[in-house]
Coordinates of C-alpha atoms and ligand atoms in Angstrom, one line a residue:
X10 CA -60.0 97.0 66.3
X11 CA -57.8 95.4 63.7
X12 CA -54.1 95.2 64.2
X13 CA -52.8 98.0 62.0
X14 CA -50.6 96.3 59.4
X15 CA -48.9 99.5 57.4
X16 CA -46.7 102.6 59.1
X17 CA -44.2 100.7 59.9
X18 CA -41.1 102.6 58.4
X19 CA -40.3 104.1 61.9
X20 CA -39.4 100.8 63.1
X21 CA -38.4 99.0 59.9
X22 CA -35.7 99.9 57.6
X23 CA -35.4 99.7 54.4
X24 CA -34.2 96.7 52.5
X25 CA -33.8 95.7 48.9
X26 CA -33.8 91.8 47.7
X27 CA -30.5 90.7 48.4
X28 CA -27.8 91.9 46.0
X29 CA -25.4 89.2 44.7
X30 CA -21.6 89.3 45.2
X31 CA -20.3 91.5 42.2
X32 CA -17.4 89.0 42.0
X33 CA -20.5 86.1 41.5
X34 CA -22.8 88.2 39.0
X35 CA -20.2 89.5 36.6
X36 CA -19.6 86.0 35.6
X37 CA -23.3 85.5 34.1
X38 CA -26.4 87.6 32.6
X39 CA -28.6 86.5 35.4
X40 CA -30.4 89.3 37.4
X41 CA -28.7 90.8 40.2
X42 CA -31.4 91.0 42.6
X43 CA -32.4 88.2 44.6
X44 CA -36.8 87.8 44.9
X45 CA -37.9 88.9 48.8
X46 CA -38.8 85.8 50.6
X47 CA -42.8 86.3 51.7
X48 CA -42.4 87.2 54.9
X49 CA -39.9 90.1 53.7
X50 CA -42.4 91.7 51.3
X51 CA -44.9 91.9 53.6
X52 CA -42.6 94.0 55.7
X53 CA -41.4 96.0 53.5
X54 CA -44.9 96.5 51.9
X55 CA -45.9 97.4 55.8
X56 CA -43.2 100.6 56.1
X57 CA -45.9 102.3 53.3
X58 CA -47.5 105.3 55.3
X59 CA -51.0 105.5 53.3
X60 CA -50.6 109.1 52.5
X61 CA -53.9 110.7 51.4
X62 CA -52.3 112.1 48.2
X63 CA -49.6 109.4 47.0
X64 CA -46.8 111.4 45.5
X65 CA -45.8 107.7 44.6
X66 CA -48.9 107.4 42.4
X67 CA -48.6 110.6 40.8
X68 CA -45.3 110.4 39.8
X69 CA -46.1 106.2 38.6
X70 CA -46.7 107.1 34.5
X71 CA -49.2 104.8 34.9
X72 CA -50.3 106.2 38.1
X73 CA -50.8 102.6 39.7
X74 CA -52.7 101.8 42.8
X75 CA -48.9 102.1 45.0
X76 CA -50.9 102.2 48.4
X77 CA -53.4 99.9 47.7
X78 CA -51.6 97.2 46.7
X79 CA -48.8 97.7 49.1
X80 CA -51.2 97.6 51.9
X81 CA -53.0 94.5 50.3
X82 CA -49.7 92.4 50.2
X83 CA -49.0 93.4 54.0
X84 CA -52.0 91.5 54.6
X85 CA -50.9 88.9 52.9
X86 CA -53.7 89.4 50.3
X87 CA -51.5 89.0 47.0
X88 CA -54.3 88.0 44.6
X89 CA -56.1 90.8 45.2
X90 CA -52.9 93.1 45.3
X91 CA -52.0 91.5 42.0
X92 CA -55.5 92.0 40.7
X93 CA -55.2 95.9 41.7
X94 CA -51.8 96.0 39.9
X95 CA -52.4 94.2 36.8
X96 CA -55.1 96.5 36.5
X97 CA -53.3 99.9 35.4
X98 CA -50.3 98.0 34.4
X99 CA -49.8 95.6 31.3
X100 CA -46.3 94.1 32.7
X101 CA -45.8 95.0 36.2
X102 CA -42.9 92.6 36.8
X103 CA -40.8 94.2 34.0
X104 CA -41.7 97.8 35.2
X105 CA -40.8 96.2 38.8
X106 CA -37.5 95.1 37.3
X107 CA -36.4 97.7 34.9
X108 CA -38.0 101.4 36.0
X109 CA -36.0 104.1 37.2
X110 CA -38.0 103.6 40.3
X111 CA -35.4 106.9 42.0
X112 CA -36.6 109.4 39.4
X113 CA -40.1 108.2 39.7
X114 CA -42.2 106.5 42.3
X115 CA -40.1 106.1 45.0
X116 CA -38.0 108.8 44.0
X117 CA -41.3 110.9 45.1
X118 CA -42.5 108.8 48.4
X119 CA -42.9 110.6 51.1
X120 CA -41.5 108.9 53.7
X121 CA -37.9 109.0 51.7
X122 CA -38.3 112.9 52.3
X123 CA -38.8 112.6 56.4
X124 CA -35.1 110.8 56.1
X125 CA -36.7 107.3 56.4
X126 CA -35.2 105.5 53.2
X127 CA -38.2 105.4 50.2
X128 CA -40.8 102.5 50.5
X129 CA -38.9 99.7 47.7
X130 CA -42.0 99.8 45.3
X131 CA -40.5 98.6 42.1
X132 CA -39.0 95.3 44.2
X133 CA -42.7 94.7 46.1
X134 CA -44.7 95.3 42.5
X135 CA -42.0 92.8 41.0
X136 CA -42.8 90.1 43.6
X137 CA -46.9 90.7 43.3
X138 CA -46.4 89.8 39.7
X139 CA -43.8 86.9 40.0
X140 CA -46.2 85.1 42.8
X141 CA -49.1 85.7 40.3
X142 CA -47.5 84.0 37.6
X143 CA -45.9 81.3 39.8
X144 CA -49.7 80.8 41.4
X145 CA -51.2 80.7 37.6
X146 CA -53.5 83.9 38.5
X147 CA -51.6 85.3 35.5
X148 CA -54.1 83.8 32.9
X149 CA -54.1 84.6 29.3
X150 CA -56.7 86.7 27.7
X151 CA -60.2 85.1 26.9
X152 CA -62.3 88.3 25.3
X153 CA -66.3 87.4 26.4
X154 CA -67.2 88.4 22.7
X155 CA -65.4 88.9 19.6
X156 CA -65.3 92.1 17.7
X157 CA -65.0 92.4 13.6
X158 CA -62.6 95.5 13.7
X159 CA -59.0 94.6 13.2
X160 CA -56.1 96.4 14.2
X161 CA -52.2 96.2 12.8
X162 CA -49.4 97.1 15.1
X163 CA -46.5 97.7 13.8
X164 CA -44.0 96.9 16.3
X165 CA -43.8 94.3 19.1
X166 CA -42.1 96.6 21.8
X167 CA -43.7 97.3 25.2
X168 CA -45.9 100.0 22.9
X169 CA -47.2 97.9 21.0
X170 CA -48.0 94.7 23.2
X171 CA -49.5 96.9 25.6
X172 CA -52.3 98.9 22.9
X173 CA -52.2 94.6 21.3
X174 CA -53.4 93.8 25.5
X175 CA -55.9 96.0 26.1
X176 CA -57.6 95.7 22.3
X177 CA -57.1 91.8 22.3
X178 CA -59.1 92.0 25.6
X179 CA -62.0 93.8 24.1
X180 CA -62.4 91.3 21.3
X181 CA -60.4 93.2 18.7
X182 CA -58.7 91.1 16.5
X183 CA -55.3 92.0 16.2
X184 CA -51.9 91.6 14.6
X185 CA -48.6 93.1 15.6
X186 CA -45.5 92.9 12.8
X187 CA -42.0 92.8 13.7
X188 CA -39.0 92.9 12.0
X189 CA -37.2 90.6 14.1
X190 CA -37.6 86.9 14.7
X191 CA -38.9 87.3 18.6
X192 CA -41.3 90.0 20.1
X193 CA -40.4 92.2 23.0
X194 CA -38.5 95.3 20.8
X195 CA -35.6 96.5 23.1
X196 CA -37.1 94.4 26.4
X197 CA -35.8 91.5 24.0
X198 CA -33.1 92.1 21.9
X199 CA -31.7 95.2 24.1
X200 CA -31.6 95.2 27.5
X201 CA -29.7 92.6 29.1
X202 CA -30.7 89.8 30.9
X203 CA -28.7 90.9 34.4
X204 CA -31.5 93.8 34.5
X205 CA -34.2 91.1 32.8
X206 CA -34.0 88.0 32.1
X207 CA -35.3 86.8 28.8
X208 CA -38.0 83.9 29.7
X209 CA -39.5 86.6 31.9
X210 CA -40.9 88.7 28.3
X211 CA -41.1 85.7 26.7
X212 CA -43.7 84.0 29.1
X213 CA -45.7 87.4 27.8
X214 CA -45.2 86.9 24.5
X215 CA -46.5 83.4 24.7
X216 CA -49.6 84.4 26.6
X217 CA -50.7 87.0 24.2
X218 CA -50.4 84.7 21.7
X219 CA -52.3 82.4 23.6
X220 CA -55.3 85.0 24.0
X221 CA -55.2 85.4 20.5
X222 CA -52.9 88.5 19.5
X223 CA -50.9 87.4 15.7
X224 CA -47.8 87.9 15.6
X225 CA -46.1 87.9 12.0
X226 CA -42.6 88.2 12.8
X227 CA -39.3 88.5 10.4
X228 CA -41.7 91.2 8.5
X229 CA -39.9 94.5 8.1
X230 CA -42.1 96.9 7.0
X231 CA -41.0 98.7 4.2
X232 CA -39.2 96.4 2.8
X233 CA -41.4 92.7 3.2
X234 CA -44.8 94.3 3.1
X235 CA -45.8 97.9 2.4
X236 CA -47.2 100.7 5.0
X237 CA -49.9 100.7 2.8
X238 CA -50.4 97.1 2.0
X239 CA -51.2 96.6 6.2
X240 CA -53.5 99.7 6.4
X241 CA -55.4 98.3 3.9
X242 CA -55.7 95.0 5.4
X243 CA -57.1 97.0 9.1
X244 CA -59.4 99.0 10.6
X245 CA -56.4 101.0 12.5
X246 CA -52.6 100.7 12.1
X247 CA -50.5 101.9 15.3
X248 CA -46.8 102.2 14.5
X249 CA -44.9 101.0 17.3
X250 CA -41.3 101.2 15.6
X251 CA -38.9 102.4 18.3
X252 CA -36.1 104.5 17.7
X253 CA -33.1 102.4 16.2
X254 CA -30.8 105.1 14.1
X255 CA -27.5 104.9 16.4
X256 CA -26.0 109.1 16.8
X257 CA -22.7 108.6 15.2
X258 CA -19.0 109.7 15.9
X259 CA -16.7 111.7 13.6
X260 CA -13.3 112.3 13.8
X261 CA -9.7 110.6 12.5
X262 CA -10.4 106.9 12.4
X263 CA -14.0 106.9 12.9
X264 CA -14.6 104.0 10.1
X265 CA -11.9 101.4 11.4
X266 CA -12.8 97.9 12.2
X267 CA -13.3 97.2 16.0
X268 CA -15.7 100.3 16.6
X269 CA -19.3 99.4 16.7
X270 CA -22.9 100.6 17.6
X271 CA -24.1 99.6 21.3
X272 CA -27.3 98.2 19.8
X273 CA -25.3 95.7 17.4
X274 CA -23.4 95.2 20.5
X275 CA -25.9 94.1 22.7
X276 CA -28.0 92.6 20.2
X277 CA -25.3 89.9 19.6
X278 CA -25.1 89.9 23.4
X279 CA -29.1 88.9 24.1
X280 CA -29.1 86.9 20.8
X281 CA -26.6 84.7 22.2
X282 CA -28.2 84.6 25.5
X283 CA -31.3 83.0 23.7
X284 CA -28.6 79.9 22.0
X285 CA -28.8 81.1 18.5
X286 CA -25.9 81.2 16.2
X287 CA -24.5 84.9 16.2
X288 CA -21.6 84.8 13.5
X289 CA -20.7 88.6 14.7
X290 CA -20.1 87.6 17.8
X291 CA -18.3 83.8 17.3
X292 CA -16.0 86.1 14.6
X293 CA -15.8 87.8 17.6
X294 CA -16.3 91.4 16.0
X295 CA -19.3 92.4 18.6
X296 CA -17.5 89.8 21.7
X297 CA -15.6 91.4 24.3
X298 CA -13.9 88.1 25.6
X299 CA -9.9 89.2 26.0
X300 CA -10.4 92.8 24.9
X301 CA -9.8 96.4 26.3
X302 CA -13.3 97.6 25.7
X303 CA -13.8 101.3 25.8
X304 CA -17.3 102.4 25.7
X305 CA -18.3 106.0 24.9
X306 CA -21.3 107.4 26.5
X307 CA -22.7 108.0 30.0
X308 CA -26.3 107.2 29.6
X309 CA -28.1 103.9 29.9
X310 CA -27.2 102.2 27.6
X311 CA -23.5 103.1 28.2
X312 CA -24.5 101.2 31.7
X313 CA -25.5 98.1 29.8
X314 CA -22.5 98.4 27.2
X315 CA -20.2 98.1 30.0
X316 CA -21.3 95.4 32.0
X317 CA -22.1 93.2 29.2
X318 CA -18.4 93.7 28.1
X319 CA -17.1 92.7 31.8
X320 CA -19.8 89.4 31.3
X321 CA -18.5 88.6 27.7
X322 CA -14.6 88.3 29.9
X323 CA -13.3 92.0 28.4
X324 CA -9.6 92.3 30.1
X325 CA -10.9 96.1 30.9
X326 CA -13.4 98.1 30.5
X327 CA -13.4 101.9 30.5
X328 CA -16.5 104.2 29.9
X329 CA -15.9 107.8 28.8
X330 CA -18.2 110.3 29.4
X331 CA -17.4 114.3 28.6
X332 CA -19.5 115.4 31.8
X333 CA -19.0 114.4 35.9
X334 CA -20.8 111.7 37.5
X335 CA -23.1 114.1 39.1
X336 CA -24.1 115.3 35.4
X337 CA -24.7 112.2 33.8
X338 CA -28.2 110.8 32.0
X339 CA -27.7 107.5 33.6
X340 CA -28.9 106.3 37.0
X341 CA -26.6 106.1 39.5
X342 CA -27.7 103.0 40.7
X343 CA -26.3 101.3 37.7
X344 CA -23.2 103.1 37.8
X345 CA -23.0 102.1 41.2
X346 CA -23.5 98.5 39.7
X347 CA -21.1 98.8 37.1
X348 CA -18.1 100.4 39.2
X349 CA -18.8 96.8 41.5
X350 CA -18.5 94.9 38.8
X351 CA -14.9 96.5 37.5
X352 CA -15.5 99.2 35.2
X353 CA -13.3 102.2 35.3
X354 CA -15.3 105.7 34.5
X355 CA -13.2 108.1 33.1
X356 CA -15.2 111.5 33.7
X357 CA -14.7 114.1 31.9
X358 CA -13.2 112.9 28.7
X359 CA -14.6 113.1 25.2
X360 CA -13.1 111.4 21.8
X361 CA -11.7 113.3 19.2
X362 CA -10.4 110.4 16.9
X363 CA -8.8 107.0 16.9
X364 CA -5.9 105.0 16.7
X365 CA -5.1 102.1 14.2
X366 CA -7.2 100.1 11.8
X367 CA -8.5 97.6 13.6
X368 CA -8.5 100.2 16.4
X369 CA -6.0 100.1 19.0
X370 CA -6.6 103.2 21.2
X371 CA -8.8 106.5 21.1
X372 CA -7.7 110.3 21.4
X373 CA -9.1 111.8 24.0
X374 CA -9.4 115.3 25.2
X375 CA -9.7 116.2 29.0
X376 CA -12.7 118.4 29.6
X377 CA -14.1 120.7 32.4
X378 CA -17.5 122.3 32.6
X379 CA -18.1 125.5 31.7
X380 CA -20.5 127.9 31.6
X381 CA -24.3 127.1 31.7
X382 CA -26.1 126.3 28.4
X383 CA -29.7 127.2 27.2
X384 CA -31.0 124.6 29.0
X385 CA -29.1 125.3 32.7
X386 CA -26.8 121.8 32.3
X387 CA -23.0 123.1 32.2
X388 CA -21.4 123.0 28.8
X389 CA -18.1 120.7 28.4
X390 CA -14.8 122.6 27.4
X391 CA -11.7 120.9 25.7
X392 CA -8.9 121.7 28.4
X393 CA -5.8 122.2 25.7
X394 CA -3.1 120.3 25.5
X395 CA -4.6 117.8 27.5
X396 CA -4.9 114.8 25.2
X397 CA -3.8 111.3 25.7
X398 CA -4.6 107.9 24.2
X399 CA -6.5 105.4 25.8
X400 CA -6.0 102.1 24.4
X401 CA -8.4 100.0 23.1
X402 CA -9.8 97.0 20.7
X403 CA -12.8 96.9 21.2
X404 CA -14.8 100.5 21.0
X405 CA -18.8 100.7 21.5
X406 CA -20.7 104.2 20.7
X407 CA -23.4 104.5 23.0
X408 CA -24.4 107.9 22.2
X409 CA -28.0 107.8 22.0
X410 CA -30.7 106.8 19.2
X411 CA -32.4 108.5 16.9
X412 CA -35.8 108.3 14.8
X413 CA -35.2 106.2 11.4
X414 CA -37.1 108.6 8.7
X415 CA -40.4 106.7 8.3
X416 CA -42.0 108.8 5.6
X417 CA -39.2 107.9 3.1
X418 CA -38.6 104.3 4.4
X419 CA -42.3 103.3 3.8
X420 CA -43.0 105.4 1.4
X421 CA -45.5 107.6 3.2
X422 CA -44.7 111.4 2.7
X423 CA -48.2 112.4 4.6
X424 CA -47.0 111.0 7.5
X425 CA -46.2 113.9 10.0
X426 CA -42.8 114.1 11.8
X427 CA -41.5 116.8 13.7
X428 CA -38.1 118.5 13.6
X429 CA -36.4 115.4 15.0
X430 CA -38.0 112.8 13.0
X431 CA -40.1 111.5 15.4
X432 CA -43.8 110.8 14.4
X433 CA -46.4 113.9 15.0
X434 CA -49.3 112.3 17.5
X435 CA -51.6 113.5 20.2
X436 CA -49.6 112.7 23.2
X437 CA -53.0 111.5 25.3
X438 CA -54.5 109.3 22.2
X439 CA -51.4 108.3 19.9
X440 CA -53.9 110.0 16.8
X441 CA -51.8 111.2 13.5
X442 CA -53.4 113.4 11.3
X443 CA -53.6 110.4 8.7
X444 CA -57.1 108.9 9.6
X445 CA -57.2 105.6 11.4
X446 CA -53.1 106.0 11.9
X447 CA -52.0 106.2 15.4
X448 CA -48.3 105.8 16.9
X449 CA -47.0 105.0 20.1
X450 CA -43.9 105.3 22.1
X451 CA -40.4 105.6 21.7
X452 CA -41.1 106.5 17.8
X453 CA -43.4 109.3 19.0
X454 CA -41.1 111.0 22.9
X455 CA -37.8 109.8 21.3
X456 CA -35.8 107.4 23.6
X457 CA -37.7 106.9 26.4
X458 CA -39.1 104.8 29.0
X459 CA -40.5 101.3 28.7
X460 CA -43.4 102.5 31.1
X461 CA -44.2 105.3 28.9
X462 CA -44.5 103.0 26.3
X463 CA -46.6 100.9 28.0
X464 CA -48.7 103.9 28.8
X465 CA -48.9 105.4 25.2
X466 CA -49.6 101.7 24.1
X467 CA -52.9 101.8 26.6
X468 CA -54.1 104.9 26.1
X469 CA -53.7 104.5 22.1
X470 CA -55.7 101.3 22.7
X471 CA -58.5 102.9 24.4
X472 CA -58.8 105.9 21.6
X473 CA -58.9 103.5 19.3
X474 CA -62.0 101.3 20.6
X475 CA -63.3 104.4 21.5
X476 CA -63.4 105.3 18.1
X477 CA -64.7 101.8 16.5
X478 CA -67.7 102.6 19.2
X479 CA -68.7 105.8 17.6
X480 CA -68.6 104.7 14.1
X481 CA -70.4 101.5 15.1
X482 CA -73.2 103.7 16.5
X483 CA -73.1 105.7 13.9
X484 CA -73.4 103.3 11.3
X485 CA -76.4 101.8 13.6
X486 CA -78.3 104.9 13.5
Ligands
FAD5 P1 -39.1 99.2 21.0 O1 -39.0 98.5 22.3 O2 -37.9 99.8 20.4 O3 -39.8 98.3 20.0 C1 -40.0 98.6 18.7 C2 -40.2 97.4 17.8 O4 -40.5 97.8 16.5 C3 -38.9 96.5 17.7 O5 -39.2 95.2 18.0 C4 -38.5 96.7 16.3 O6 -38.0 95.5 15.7 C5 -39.8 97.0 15.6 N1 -39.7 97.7 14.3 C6 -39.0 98.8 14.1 N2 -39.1 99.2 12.8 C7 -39.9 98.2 12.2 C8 -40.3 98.0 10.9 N3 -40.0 98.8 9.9 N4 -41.1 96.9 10.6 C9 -41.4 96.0 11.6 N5 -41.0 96.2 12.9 C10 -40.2 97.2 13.2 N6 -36.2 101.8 29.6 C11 -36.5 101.6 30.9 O7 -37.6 101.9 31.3 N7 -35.6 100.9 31.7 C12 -34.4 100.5 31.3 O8 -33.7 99.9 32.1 C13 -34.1 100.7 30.0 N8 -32.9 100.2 29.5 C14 -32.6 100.4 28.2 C15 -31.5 99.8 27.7 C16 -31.1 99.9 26.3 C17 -29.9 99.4 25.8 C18 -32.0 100.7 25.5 C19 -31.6 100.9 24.0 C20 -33.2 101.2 25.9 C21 -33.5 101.0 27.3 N9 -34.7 101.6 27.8 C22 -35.0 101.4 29.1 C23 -35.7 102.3 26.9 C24 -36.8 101.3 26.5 O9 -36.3 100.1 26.1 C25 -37.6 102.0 25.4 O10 -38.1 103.2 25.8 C26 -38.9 101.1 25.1 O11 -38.5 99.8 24.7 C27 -39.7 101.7 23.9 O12 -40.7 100.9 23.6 P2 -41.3 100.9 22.1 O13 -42.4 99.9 22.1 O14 -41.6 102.3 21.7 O15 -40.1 100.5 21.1
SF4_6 FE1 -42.8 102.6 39.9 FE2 -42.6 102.0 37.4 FE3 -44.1 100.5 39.0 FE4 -44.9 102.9 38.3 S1 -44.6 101.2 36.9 S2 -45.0 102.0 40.3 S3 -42.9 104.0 38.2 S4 -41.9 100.8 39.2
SF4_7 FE1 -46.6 104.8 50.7 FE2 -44.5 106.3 49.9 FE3 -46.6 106.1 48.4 FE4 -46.8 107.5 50.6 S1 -45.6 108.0 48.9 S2 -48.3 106.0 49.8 S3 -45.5 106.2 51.9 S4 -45.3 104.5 48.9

């Protein structure tokens, strides 16, 4: 019988790529984590158990082969692990890289539960993909026949590559639009390169090109070119927008110079990553070089905020959040990351104004949690008398993002949005009620996931040619 490669967590711990020194990483926007050398894939891969029911898979959006292709790269098999992978997955080495892997696949593996430490999933699907490319398996996309039905997709985020991927590869011909001057949506322009590096979504973006997908970039719609002018011009149109309208502060002092929106922050950031001239950020409104950065917010993108600042050479950097660690949005992982680097978290606390114009501190009330709200989380109470004034020059809102209001910006009033501005579409197909209108991601869960995006953008993809199939037999009947 055949040596049994897998079962091995009994006898093998568990061990992330290495980690580099904090001291080394918070001097650059490389990634932090270090690629497993072969021979340490394969033995991580090896501590997977096989369950009959994956809880893994179940709990992967994409519910992706996880034992298959973890028992394929113990063996050393990695095409064929790569070709299982690739298959439910559009970018498996970003989801590897960037996916709260604790509050979904691993976060549900089994052997985690029996006190073992959690198969690393997101660090073995990230290697898969990484070998793949380095071997040239990754190949770009070479439909075996063409198809006359065109599709526009407004917005060149995960959402919107993925449904261009999967319709590209049926023949469709299609075109994405973008406002900005590169595609990628937030894997670009806002998350950092020390959680992914740039060339690693731009070695996508070139591919799809490659297989065909157009990409007409610098095109805001709404402004350069109409809704209406692009449904005209396609068979479908899937908005892919994102969510981009930054929640807002209030209080005393709220408008003076030095306070600014994480996205412009971080924008600046990755722009300058990329070499281009960023006058923002050489004028040194959206640097943190020599400042005390304060950063408001405790969820992702408060994470990101903070340890750019620390890159950009900030003298500190605080992060105020009004609940405790243990009630935050944000992984702990990254706080974890962040508190390594040098940042100071200041739980509890919540601004009620600011100091100075430019800004040279913020009020801020002490808090404790109260009583449960409607939704169980414990509500945050001003303790009285408690305020004090953190300084600061440099303040960055990371309060979460909101819908822009699409009807009115593009002129569309028959396009449905719910309560929150977000668009109204079948969760499992991305269908509006507008005919041949479909939307994906972020602009249809709110802020979300980039693997829900990716998953929207699929299924959306697969409504869509599943649609051009009836009305082609239709119109051959
Ligand atoms: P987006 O990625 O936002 O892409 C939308 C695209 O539409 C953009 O390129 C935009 O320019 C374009 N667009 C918008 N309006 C127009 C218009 N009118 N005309 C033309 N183009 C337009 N998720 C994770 O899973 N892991 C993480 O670690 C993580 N970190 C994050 C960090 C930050 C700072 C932020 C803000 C988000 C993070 N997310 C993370 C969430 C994730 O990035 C999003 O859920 C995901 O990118 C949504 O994909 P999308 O395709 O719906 O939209
Ligand atoms: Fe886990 Fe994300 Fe990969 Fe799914 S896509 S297996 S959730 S890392
Ligand atoms: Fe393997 Fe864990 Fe998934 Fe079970 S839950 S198949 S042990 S990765």
């Amino acid at each position: 019988m055949a040596k049994q490669p897998m079962l091995k967590f009994v006898k093998i711990e568990r061990a992330m790529p290495e980690k580099r020194a904090a001291s080394l990483r918070r001097t650059d926007f490389h990634e932090i984590y270090a690629e497993y050398a072969d021979a340490k894939a394969k033995e991580q891969a090896s501590r997977c158990s096989q369950c009959g029911v994956p809880y893994c898979q179940s709990h992967c959006p994409l519910h992706n082969n996880i034992p298959d292709w973890l028992r394929l790269t113990a063996e050393g098999r990695l095409q064929e692990a790569y070709e299982i992978s690739q298959a439910t997955n559009t970018f498996p080495e970003i989801c590897g890289r960037i996916c709260p892997q604790d509050r979904l696949c691993e976060g549900n593996c089994v052997i985690e539960q029996s006190g073992h430490g959690t198969v690393t999933i997101g660090s073995v699907e990230k290697y898969i993909t990484d070998t793949a490319w380095e071997k040239g398996w990754v190949q770009p996309i070479a439909p075996a026949q063409e198809r006359a039905e065109s599709v526009g997709i407004i917005g060149a985020g995960p959402g919107g590559l993925a449904a261009a991927d999967v319709l590209r590869r049926a023949g469709v011909q299609v075109t994405v639009y973008d406002r900005y001057d590169r595609a990628g949506g937030l894997l670009t322009y806002g998350i950092p390169g020390f959680k992914l590096e740039k060339p690693v979504v731009m070695r996508r973006n070139e591919q799809l090109e490659k297989g065909g997908v157009r990409f007409v970039l610098n095109c805001n719609v709404g402004e350069d070119m109409s809704f209406d002018e692009i449904r005209a011009q396609h068979d479908a149109v899937i908005i892919a927008t994102g969510v981009y309208k930054s929640r807002d502060l209030g209080g005393p002092g709220s408008g003076a110079e030095g306070i600014v929106r994480a996205i412009d922050f971080l924008t600046a950031s990755n722009r300058k990553s990329f070499g281009d001239e960023v006058p923002e950020y050489e004028s040194g409104e959206l640097n943190a070089e020599g400042k005390r950065v304060v950063v408001i917010g405790g969820g992702d993108t408060a994470m990101d905020c903070v340890r750019t600042a620390i890159r950009e050479g900030a003298t500190s950097v605080k992060c105020l959040y009004r609940r405790d660690r243990a009630n935050m949005p944000g992984s702990q992982r990254e706080v974890q990351n962040a508190e390594e680097e040098g940042v100071q978290f200041e739980w509890l606390t919540a601004p009620k104004g600011f100091k100075g114009d430019p800004v040279t501190g913020v009020i801020v009330d002490r808090m404790r949690l109260g009583q449960p709200d409607a939704t169980g989380r414990q509500s945050p109470e001003i303790i009285e008398g408690s305020e004090y004034v953190e300084p600061a020059d440099l303040v960055i809102k990371a309060l979460g993002f909101e819908p822009e209001e699409l009807p009115t910006l593009w002129g569309v009033p028959e396009l449905e949005v719910t309560r929150w501005g977000t668009v109204k579409a079948e969760f499992t197909t991305g269908a509006t009620a507008m005919p041949g209108v479909y939307a994906v991601g972020d602009i249809v869960r709110g802020a979300s996931l980039v693997v829900w995006a990716i998953r929207d953008g699929r299924d959306c993809a697969e409504a869509v040619l599943s649609n051009f199939d009836q009305k082609g037999a239709i119109a051959a009947e």
